[in-house]
Amino acid sequence: MGEPVRIYGPVISTYVRIIEIVCEEAGLAHEVIPTPAHSPANRHPFGKVPVVHVDGIEMYETVSITQYIDNAHNSGALQPDDPVARAAMDRWVAVGNTYLFPLFEHGLVMPHVMHNFAGQPLDTARIEKHLPDIAKTLSFIDLEMQKDGAWTGHGFTLADVFLYCILRSVELTPQGAAGIAQMEMLPKWLAKCRERLSIAATVWPTENAAG
Ligand SMILES: N[C@@H](CCC(=O)N[C@@H](CS)C(=O)NCC(=O)O)C(=O)O
């Protein structure tokens, strides 16, 4: 067995967990080397995390890393062969990274993180400002799932991995949990993902406390 995949980033991080899940799916040992985004030890050229060492190569940008691990170590099992299904998966990964993560992270998740872990007052003004957009976005995703399954019709793919990690951090906030509970499809899909071994094996330490 080779060296474990080394993931440089915070222990609790959406994109670190995405890499961890894909390593689990591929049967690769992995370890997180705690590295805050803004520490001098972080080697990402744009100051993001994670940076990953795999097969003697240093990589950054999570989409490319997950595709590399899945292609090199898992026979591409997380990426559908059918071009239409593949385009749907790619679209939803892009939607997650481009629209969902920035909105959820800035408008809801970070205010709670800064409150719970950095002792700052909860920025309720920021949350209140973004809640209407967050609610609209959750409804959009749920309606797409009701319409044609969105990304969910082709087995467990990279879209599930990205979107689970992005939406799970929303679900771990009180406002996010309430918003998701009102949806028809999202709670069922999240619960089904939780049964997946790779997802169960990578729970954040904060999840057990939050339920
Ligand atoms: N495009 C990057 C995005 C990664 C990303 O946004 N990571 C977050 C943490 S989960 C981060 O670095 N946040 C710190 C910051 O934006 O300053 C990737 O795909 O790897």
PDB file of C-alpha atoms and ligand atoms in Angstrom:
ATOM      1  CA  MET A   1       0.000   0.000   0.000  1.00  0.00           C
ATOM      2  CA  GLY A   2       1.333   3.465  -0.912  1.00  0.00           C
ATOM      3  CA  GLU A   3       1.542   6.585   1.172  1.00  0.00           C
ATOM      4  CA  PRO A   4      -1.767   7.895   2.523  1.00  0.00           C
ATOM      5  CA  VAL A   5      -3.252  10.789   0.611  1.00  0.00           C
ATOM      6  CA  ARG A   6      -2.291  13.917   2.576  1.00  0.00           C
ATOM      7  CA  ILE A   7      -4.973  16.598   2.678  1.00  0.00           C
ATOM      8  CA  TYR A   8      -3.784  20.028   3.864  1.00  0.00           C
ATOM      9  CA  GLY A   9      -6.712  22.064   5.177  1.00  0.00           C
ATOM     10  CA  PRO A  10      -8.917  22.538   8.241  1.00  0.00           C
ATOM     11  CA  VAL A  11     -10.307  19.373   9.854  1.00  0.00           C
ATOM     12  CA  ILE A  12     -13.834  20.755   9.449  1.00  0.00           C
ATOM     13  CA  SER A  13     -14.105  21.961   5.881  1.00  0.00           C
ATOM     14  CA  THR A  14     -16.508  21.286   3.023  1.00  0.00           C
ATOM     15  CA  TYR A  15     -13.807  20.758   0.415  1.00  0.00           C
ATOM     16  CA  VAL A  16     -11.522  18.707   2.676  1.00  0.00           C
ATOM     17  CA  ARG A  17     -14.448  16.348   3.320  1.00  0.00           C
ATOM     18  CA  ILE A  18     -15.139  16.047  -0.408  1.00  0.00           C
ATOM     19  CA  ILE A  19     -11.586  14.733  -0.879  1.00  0.00           C
ATOM     20  CA  GLU A  20     -11.918  12.426   2.130  1.00  0.00           C
ATOM     21  CA  ILE A  21     -15.140  10.882   0.759  1.00  0.00           C
ATOM     22  CA  VAL A  22     -13.585  10.275  -2.656  1.00  0.00           C
ATOM     23  CA  CYS A  23     -10.531   8.660  -0.997  1.00  0.00           C
ATOM     24  CA  GLU A  24     -12.878   6.388   0.967  1.00  0.00           C
ATOM     25  CA  GLU A  25     -14.751   5.480  -2.223  1.00  0.00           C
ATOM     26  CA  ALA A  26     -11.433   4.604  -3.885  1.00  0.00           C
ATOM     27  CA  GLY A  27     -10.152   2.630  -0.877  1.00  0.00           C
ATOM     28  CA  LEU A  28      -7.238   5.029  -0.356  1.00  0.00           C
ATOM     29  CA  ALA A  29      -5.890   5.784   3.118  1.00  0.00           C
ATOM     30  CA  HIS A  30      -5.961   9.494   3.833  1.00  0.00           C
ATOM     31  CA  GLU A  31      -5.005  11.958   6.546  1.00  0.00           C
ATOM     32  CA  VAL A  32      -5.751  15.615   7.168  1.00  0.00           C
ATOM     33  CA  ILE A  33      -2.820  17.841   8.086  1.00  0.00           C
ATOM     34  CA  PRO A  34      -4.556  20.774   9.820  1.00  0.00           C
ATOM     35  CA  THR A  35      -3.702  23.848   7.729  1.00  0.00           C
ATOM     36  CA  PRO A  36      -5.858  26.993   7.900  1.00  0.00           C
ATOM     37  CA  ALA A  37      -6.463  28.710   4.555  1.00  0.00           C
ATOM     38  CA  HIS A  38      -4.656  31.837   5.644  1.00  0.00           C
ATOM     39  CA  SER A  39      -1.639  30.222   7.319  1.00  0.00           C
ATOM     40  CA  PRO A  40       1.858  30.588   5.796  1.00  0.00           C
ATOM     41  CA  ALA A  41       1.952  26.774   5.535  1.00  0.00           C
ATOM     42  CA  ASN A  42      -0.896  26.801   2.989  1.00  0.00           C
ATOM     43  CA  ARG A  43       0.566  26.415  -0.506  1.00  0.00           C
ATOM     44  CA  HIS A  44      -2.619  27.040  -2.546  1.00  0.00           C
ATOM     45  CA  PRO A  45      -1.710  29.869  -4.963  1.00  0.00           C
ATOM     46  CA  PHE A  46      -5.102  31.548  -4.412  1.00  0.00           C
ATOM     47  CA  GLY A  47      -5.168  31.059  -0.633  1.00  0.00           C
ATOM     48  CA  LYS A  48      -7.854  28.354  -0.606  1.00  0.00           C
ATOM     49  CA  VAL A  49      -7.862  24.896   0.928  1.00  0.00           C
ATOM     50  CA  PRO A  50      -7.280  22.063   0.412  1.00  0.00           C
ATOM     51  CA  VAL A  51      -3.911  21.303  -1.133  1.00  0.00           C
ATOM     52  CA  VAL A  52      -3.499  17.547  -1.597  1.00  0.00           C
ATOM     53  CA  HIS A  53      -0.524  15.185  -1.975  1.00  0.00           C
ATOM     54  CA  VAL A  54      -1.424  12.039  -3.872  1.00  0.00           C
ATOM     55  CA  ASP A  55       0.831   9.614  -5.761  1.00  0.00           C
ATOM     56  CA  GLY A  56       3.801  11.929  -5.187  1.00  0.00           C
ATOM     57  CA  ILE A  57       2.020  14.854  -6.862  1.00  0.00           C
ATOM     58  CA  GLU A  58       0.910  18.084  -5.189  1.00  0.00           C
ATOM     59  CA  MET A  59      -2.513  19.148  -6.420  1.00  0.00           C
ATOM     60  CA  TYR A  60      -5.016  21.916  -5.788  1.00  0.00           C
ATOM     61  CA  GLU A  61      -8.599  22.582  -6.979  1.00  0.00           C
ATOM     62  CA  THR A  62     -11.032  20.015  -5.682  1.00  0.00           C
ATOM     63  CA  VAL A  63     -12.816  19.132  -8.935  1.00  0.00           C
ATOM     64  CA  SER A  64      -9.559  18.126 -10.603  1.00  0.00           C
ATOM     65  CA  ILE A  65      -8.322  16.239  -7.529  1.00  0.00           C
ATOM     66  CA  THR A  66     -11.541  14.237  -7.164  1.00  0.00           C
ATOM     67  CA  GLN A  67     -11.542  13.356 -10.861  1.00  0.00           C
ATOM     68  CA  TYR A  68      -7.880  12.307 -10.656  1.00  0.00           C
ATOM     69  CA  ILE A  69      -8.454  10.049  -7.637  1.00  0.00           C
ATOM     70  CA  ASP A  70     -11.605   8.547  -9.150  1.00  0.00           C
ATOM     71  CA  ASN A  71      -9.936   7.970 -12.539  1.00  0.00           C
ATOM     72  CA  ALA A  72      -6.587   6.706 -11.229  1.00  0.00           C
ATOM     73  CA  HIS A  73      -7.811   4.636  -8.287  1.00  0.00           C
ATOM     74  CA  ASN A  74     -11.529   3.857  -8.684  1.00  0.00           C
ATOM     75  CA  SER A  75     -12.027   3.109 -12.410  1.00  0.00           C
ATOM     76  CA  GLY A  76     -14.040   6.337 -12.725  1.00  0.00           C
ATOM     77  CA  ALA A  77     -16.876   4.732 -10.737  1.00  0.00           C
ATOM     78  CA  LEU A  78     -18.139   8.121  -9.504  1.00  0.00           C
ATOM     79  CA  GLN A  79     -18.509   9.560 -13.047  1.00  0.00           C
ATOM     80  CA  PRO A  80     -21.220   8.266 -15.403  1.00  0.00           C
ATOM     81  CA  ASP A  81     -20.109   7.127 -18.884  1.00  0.00           C
ATOM     82  CA  ASP A  82     -23.265   8.364 -20.608  1.00  0.00           C
ATOM     83  CA  PRO A  83     -22.520  11.882 -21.953  1.00  0.00           C
ATOM     84  CA  VAL A  84     -25.920  13.287 -20.951  1.00  0.00           C
ATOM     85  CA  ALA A  85     -25.635  11.920 -17.423  1.00  0.00           C
ATOM     86  CA  ARG A  86     -22.054  13.167 -17.267  1.00  0.00           C
ATOM     87  CA  ALA A  87     -23.120  16.676 -18.319  1.00  0.00           C
ATOM     88  CA  ALA A  88     -25.825  16.675 -15.624  1.00  0.00           C
ATOM     89  CA  MET A  89     -23.255  15.633 -13.014  1.00  0.00           C
ATOM     90  CA  ASP A  90     -20.762  18.278 -14.171  1.00  0.00           C
ATOM     91  CA  ARG A  91     -23.486  20.942 -14.202  1.00  0.00           C
ATOM     92  CA  TRP A  92     -24.532  20.200 -10.625  1.00  0.00           C
ATOM     93  CA  VAL A  93     -20.939  20.129  -9.382  1.00  0.00           C
ATOM     94  CA  ALA A  94     -20.460  23.538 -11.040  1.00  0.00           C
ATOM     95  CA  VAL A  95     -23.745  24.845  -9.589  1.00  0.00           C
ATOM     96  CA  GLY A  96     -22.593  23.701  -6.150  1.00  0.00           C
ATOM     97  CA  ASN A  97     -19.184  25.342  -6.418  1.00  0.00           C
ATOM     98  CA  THR A  98     -20.191  28.533  -8.234  1.00  0.00           C
ATOM     99  CA  TYR A  99     -23.560  29.460  -6.716  1.00  0.00           C
ATOM    100  CA  LEU A 100     -24.472  27.314  -3.709  1.00  0.00           C
ATOM    101  CA  PHE A 101     -21.252  27.202  -1.690  1.00  0.00           C
ATOM    102  CA  PRO A 102     -20.516  30.975  -1.815  1.00  0.00           C
ATOM    103  CA  LEU A 103     -24.104  31.891  -0.867  1.00  0.00           C
ATOM    104  CA  PHE A 104     -24.487  29.324   1.922  1.00  0.00           C
ATOM    105  CA  GLU A 105     -20.971  29.781   3.295  1.00  0.00           C
ATOM    106  CA  HIS A 106     -21.035  33.573   3.411  1.00  0.00           C
ATOM    107  CA  GLY A 107     -24.695  34.054   4.327  1.00  0.00           C
ATOM    108  CA  LEU A 108     -25.236  31.280   6.873  1.00  0.00           C
ATOM    109  CA  VAL A 109     -22.494  28.775   7.643  1.00  0.00           C
ATOM    110  CA  MET A 110     -19.573  31.144   8.431  1.00  0.00           C
ATOM    111  CA  PRO A 111     -21.583  33.361  10.803  1.00  0.00           C
ATOM    112  CA  HIS A 112     -22.392  30.219  12.818  1.00  0.00           C
ATOM    113  CA  VAL A 113     -18.813  28.920  12.630  1.00  0.00           C
ATOM    114  CA  MET A 114     -17.420  32.261  13.805  1.00  0.00           C
ATOM    115  CA  HIS A 115     -19.972  32.313  16.619  1.00  0.00           C
ATOM    116  CA  ASN A 116     -19.555  28.691  17.728  1.00  0.00           C
ATOM    117  CA  PHE A 117     -15.791  28.304  17.324  1.00  0.00           C
ATOM    118  CA  ALA A 118     -14.307  31.827  17.461  1.00  0.00           C
ATOM    119  CA  GLY A 119     -16.565  33.226  20.163  1.00  0.00           C
ATOM    120  CA  GLN A 120     -17.852  36.066  17.983  1.00  0.00           C
ATOM    121  CA  PRO A 121     -21.402  37.382  18.374  1.00  0.00           C
ATOM    122  CA  LEU A 122     -23.764  35.702  15.900  1.00  0.00           C
ATOM    123  CA  ASP A 123     -24.057  37.978  12.858  1.00  0.00           C
ATOM    124  CA  THR A 124     -27.840  37.776  12.678  1.00  0.00           C
ATOM    125  CA  ALA A 125     -28.027  40.776  10.327  1.00  0.00           C
ATOM    126  CA  ARG A 126     -25.946  38.933   7.735  1.00  0.00           C
ATOM    127  CA  ILE A 127     -28.038  35.772   8.130  1.00  0.00           C
ATOM    128  CA  GLU A 128     -31.355  37.654   7.892  1.00  0.00           C
ATOM    129  CA  LYS A 129     -30.151  39.440   4.755  1.00  0.00           C
ATOM    130  CA  HIS A 130     -29.306  36.187   2.973  1.00  0.00           C
ATOM    131  CA  LEU A 131     -32.101  33.920   4.220  1.00  0.00           C
ATOM    132  CA  PRO A 132     -34.569  34.817   1.423  1.00  0.00           C
ATOM    133  CA  ASP A 133     -31.971  33.918  -1.249  1.00  0.00           C
ATOM    134  CA  ILE A 134     -31.008  30.765   0.620  1.00  0.00           C
ATOM    135  CA  ALA A 135     -34.666  29.692   0.895  1.00  0.00           C
ATOM    136  CA  LYS A 136     -35.225  30.403  -2.815  1.00  0.00           C
ATOM    137  CA  THR A 137     -32.121  28.392  -3.712  1.00  0.00           C
ATOM    138  CA  LEU A 138     -33.142  25.396  -1.577  1.00  0.00           C
ATOM    139  CA  SER A 139     -36.566  25.463  -3.271  1.00  0.00           C
ATOM    140  CA  PHE A 140     -34.950  25.596  -6.699  1.00  0.00           C
ATOM    141  CA  ILE A 141     -32.829  22.519  -5.962  1.00  0.00           C
ATOM    142  CA  ASP A 142     -35.803  20.629  -4.527  1.00  0.00           C
ATOM    143  CA  LEU A 143     -38.044  21.453  -7.509  1.00  0.00           C
ATOM    144  CA  GLU A 144     -35.314  20.285  -9.908  1.00  0.00           C
ATOM    145  CA  MET A 145     -35.124  17.030  -7.969  1.00  0.00           C
ATOM    146  CA  GLN A 146     -38.908  16.654  -8.104  1.00  0.00           C
ATOM    147  CA  LYS A 147     -38.921  17.345 -11.847  1.00  0.00           C
ATOM    148  CA  ASP A 148     -36.380  14.813 -13.102  1.00  0.00           C
ATOM    149  CA  GLY A 149     -34.165  13.759 -10.215  1.00  0.00           C
ATOM    150  CA  ALA A 150     -31.582  16.421 -11.156  1.00  0.00           C
ATOM    151  CA  TRP A 151     -28.181  14.754 -10.525  1.00  0.00           C
ATOM    152  CA  THR A 152     -29.617  11.800  -8.577  1.00  0.00           C
ATOM    153  CA  GLY A 153     -30.742   9.518 -11.398  1.00  0.00           C
ATOM    154  CA  HIS A 154     -27.386   7.928 -12.245  1.00  0.00           C
ATOM    155  CA  GLY A 155     -26.184   6.235  -9.080  1.00  0.00           C
ATOM    156  CA  PHE A 156     -23.854   7.792  -6.537  1.00  0.00           C
ATOM    157  CA  THR A 157     -21.585  10.284  -8.361  1.00  0.00           C
ATOM    158  CA  LEU A 158     -19.236  13.185  -7.702  1.00  0.00           C
ATOM    159  CA  ALA A 159     -22.301  15.455  -7.748  1.00  0.00           C
ATOM    160  CA  ASP A 160     -23.615  13.629  -4.660  1.00  0.00           C
ATOM    161  CA  VAL A 161     -20.239  14.043  -2.969  1.00  0.00           C
ATOM    162  CA  PHE A 162     -19.957  17.799  -3.625  1.00  0.00           C
ATOM    163  CA  LEU A 163     -23.606  18.613  -2.954  1.00  0.00           C
ATOM    164  CA  TYR A 164     -23.805  16.484   0.186  1.00  0.00           C
ATOM    165  CA  CYS A 165     -20.851  18.294   1.768  1.00  0.00           C
ATOM    166  CA  ILE A 166     -22.171  21.715   0.715  1.00  0.00           C
ATOM    167  CA  LEU A 167     -25.746  21.059   1.905  1.00  0.00           C
ATOM    168  CA  ARG A 168     -24.794  19.194   5.071  1.00  0.00           C
ATOM    169  CA  SER A 169     -23.082  22.273   6.482  1.00  0.00           C
ATOM    170  CA  VAL A 170     -26.294  24.197   5.800  1.00  0.00           C
ATOM    171  CA  GLU A 171     -28.322  21.498   7.562  1.00  0.00           C
ATOM    172  CA  LEU A 172     -26.076  21.832  10.625  1.00  0.00           C
ATOM    173  CA  THR A 173     -27.298  25.405  11.221  1.00  0.00           C
ATOM    174  CA  PRO A 174     -30.707  26.010  12.855  1.00  0.00           C
ATOM    175  CA  GLN A 175     -32.016  28.103   9.934  1.00  0.00           C
ATOM    176  CA  GLY A 176     -30.670  25.649   7.363  1.00  0.00           C
ATOM    177  CA  ALA A 177     -32.164  22.659   9.180  1.00  0.00           C
ATOM    178  CA  ALA A 178     -35.566  24.385   9.282  1.00  0.00           C
ATOM    179  CA  GLY A 179     -35.370  25.327   5.596  1.00  0.00           C
ATOM    180  CA  ILE A 180     -34.324  21.852   4.435  1.00  0.00           C
ATOM    181  CA  ALA A 181     -36.997  20.175   6.614  1.00  0.00           C
ATOM    182  CA  GLN A 182     -39.644  22.057   4.606  1.00  0.00           C
ATOM    183  CA  MET A 183     -38.436  20.535   1.334  1.00  0.00           C
ATOM    184  CA  GLU A 184     -39.816  17.355  -0.161  1.00  0.00           C
ATOM    185  CA  MET A 185     -36.792  15.655  -1.728  1.00  0.00           C
ATOM    186  CA  LEU A 186     -33.718  17.147  -0.072  1.00  0.00           C
ATOM    187  CA  PRO A 187     -34.204  15.552   3.385  1.00  0.00           C
ATOM    188  CA  LYS A 188     -34.709  12.090   1.831  1.00  0.00           C
ATOM    189  CA  TRP A 189     -31.637  12.465  -0.387  1.00  0.00           C
ATOM    190  CA  LEU A 190     -29.492  13.689   2.537  1.00  0.00           C
ATOM    191  CA  ALA A 191     -30.659  10.752   4.683  1.00  0.00           C
ATOM    192  CA  LYS A 192     -29.871   8.292   1.888  1.00  0.00           C
ATOM    193  CA  CYS A 193     -26.387   9.775   1.452  1.00  0.00           C
ATOM    194  CA  ARG A 194     -25.780   9.339   5.167  1.00  0.00           C
ATOM    195  CA  GLU A 195     -26.165   5.571   4.718  1.00  0.00           C
ATOM    196  CA  ARG A 196     -23.226   5.515   2.321  1.00  0.00           C
ATOM    197  CA  LEU A 197     -20.129   4.092   4.051  1.00  0.00           C
ATOM    198  CA  SER A 198     -17.806   6.795   2.692  1.00  0.00           C
ATOM    199  CA  ILE A 199     -20.056   9.494   4.129  1.00  0.00           C
ATOM    200  CA  ALA A 200     -20.534   7.720   7.454  1.00  0.00           C
ATOM    201  CA  ALA A 201     -16.745   7.291   7.709  1.00  0.00           C
ATOM    202  CA  THR A 202     -16.051  11.008   7.301  1.00  0.00           C
ATOM    203  CA  VAL A 203     -18.519  12.677   9.673  1.00  0.00           C
ATOM    204  CA  TRP A 204     -17.326  15.962  11.090  1.00  0.00           C
ATOM    205  CA  PRO A 205     -16.672  15.888  14.856  1.00  0.00           C
ATOM    206  CA  THR A 206     -19.380  18.576  15.179  1.00  0.00           C
ATOM    207  CA  GLU A 207     -22.049  16.435  13.504  1.00  0.00           C
ATOM    208  CA  ASN A 208     -22.645  13.966  16.293  1.00  0.00           C
ATOM    209  CA  ALA A 209     -23.318  16.774  18.714  1.00  0.00           C
ATOM    210  CA  ALA A 210     -25.650  18.523  16.264  1.00  0.00           C
ATOM    211  CA  GLY A 211     -27.585  15.396  15.306  1.00  0.00           C
TER     212      GLY A 211
HETATM  213  N1  LIG B   1     -11.833  26.387  -5.842  1.00  0.00           N
HETATM  214  C1  LIG B   1     -11.406  25.797  -4.572  1.00  0.00           C
HETATM  215  C2  LIG B   1     -12.383  26.241  -3.506  1.00  0.00           C
HETATM  216  C3  LIG B   1     -12.079  25.676  -2.144  1.00  0.00           C
HETATM  217  C4  LIG B   1     -12.683  26.536  -1.038  1.00  0.00           C
HETATM  218  O1  LIG B   1     -13.453  27.490  -1.258  1.00  0.00           O
HETATM  219  N2  LIG B   1     -12.303  26.193   0.183  1.00  0.00           N
HETATM  220  C5  LIG B   1     -12.734  26.991   1.307  1.00  0.00           C
HETATM  221  C6  LIG B   1     -12.832  26.114   2.565  1.00  0.00           C
HETATM  222  S1  LIG B   1     -13.973  24.809   2.498  1.00  0.00           S
HETATM  223  C7  LIG B   1     -11.691  28.038   1.609  1.00  0.00           C
HETATM  224  O2  LIG B   1     -10.538  27.913   1.207  1.00  0.00           O
HETATM  225  N3  LIG B   1     -12.080  29.074   2.336  1.00  0.00           N
HETATM  226  C8  LIG B   1     -11.172  30.085   2.777  1.00  0.00           C
HETATM  227  C9  LIG B   1     -11.266  31.357   2.008  1.00  0.00           C
HETATM  228  O3  LIG B   1     -11.998  31.417   1.003  1.00  0.00           O
HETATM  229  O4  LIG B   1     -10.611  32.303   2.399  1.00  0.00           O
HETATM  230  C10 LIG B   1     -11.376  24.279  -4.706  1.00  0.00           C
HETATM  231  O5  LIG B   1     -12.166  23.752  -5.478  1.00  0.00           O
HETATM  232  O6  LIG B   1     -10.553  23.614  -4.076  1.00  0.00           O
END
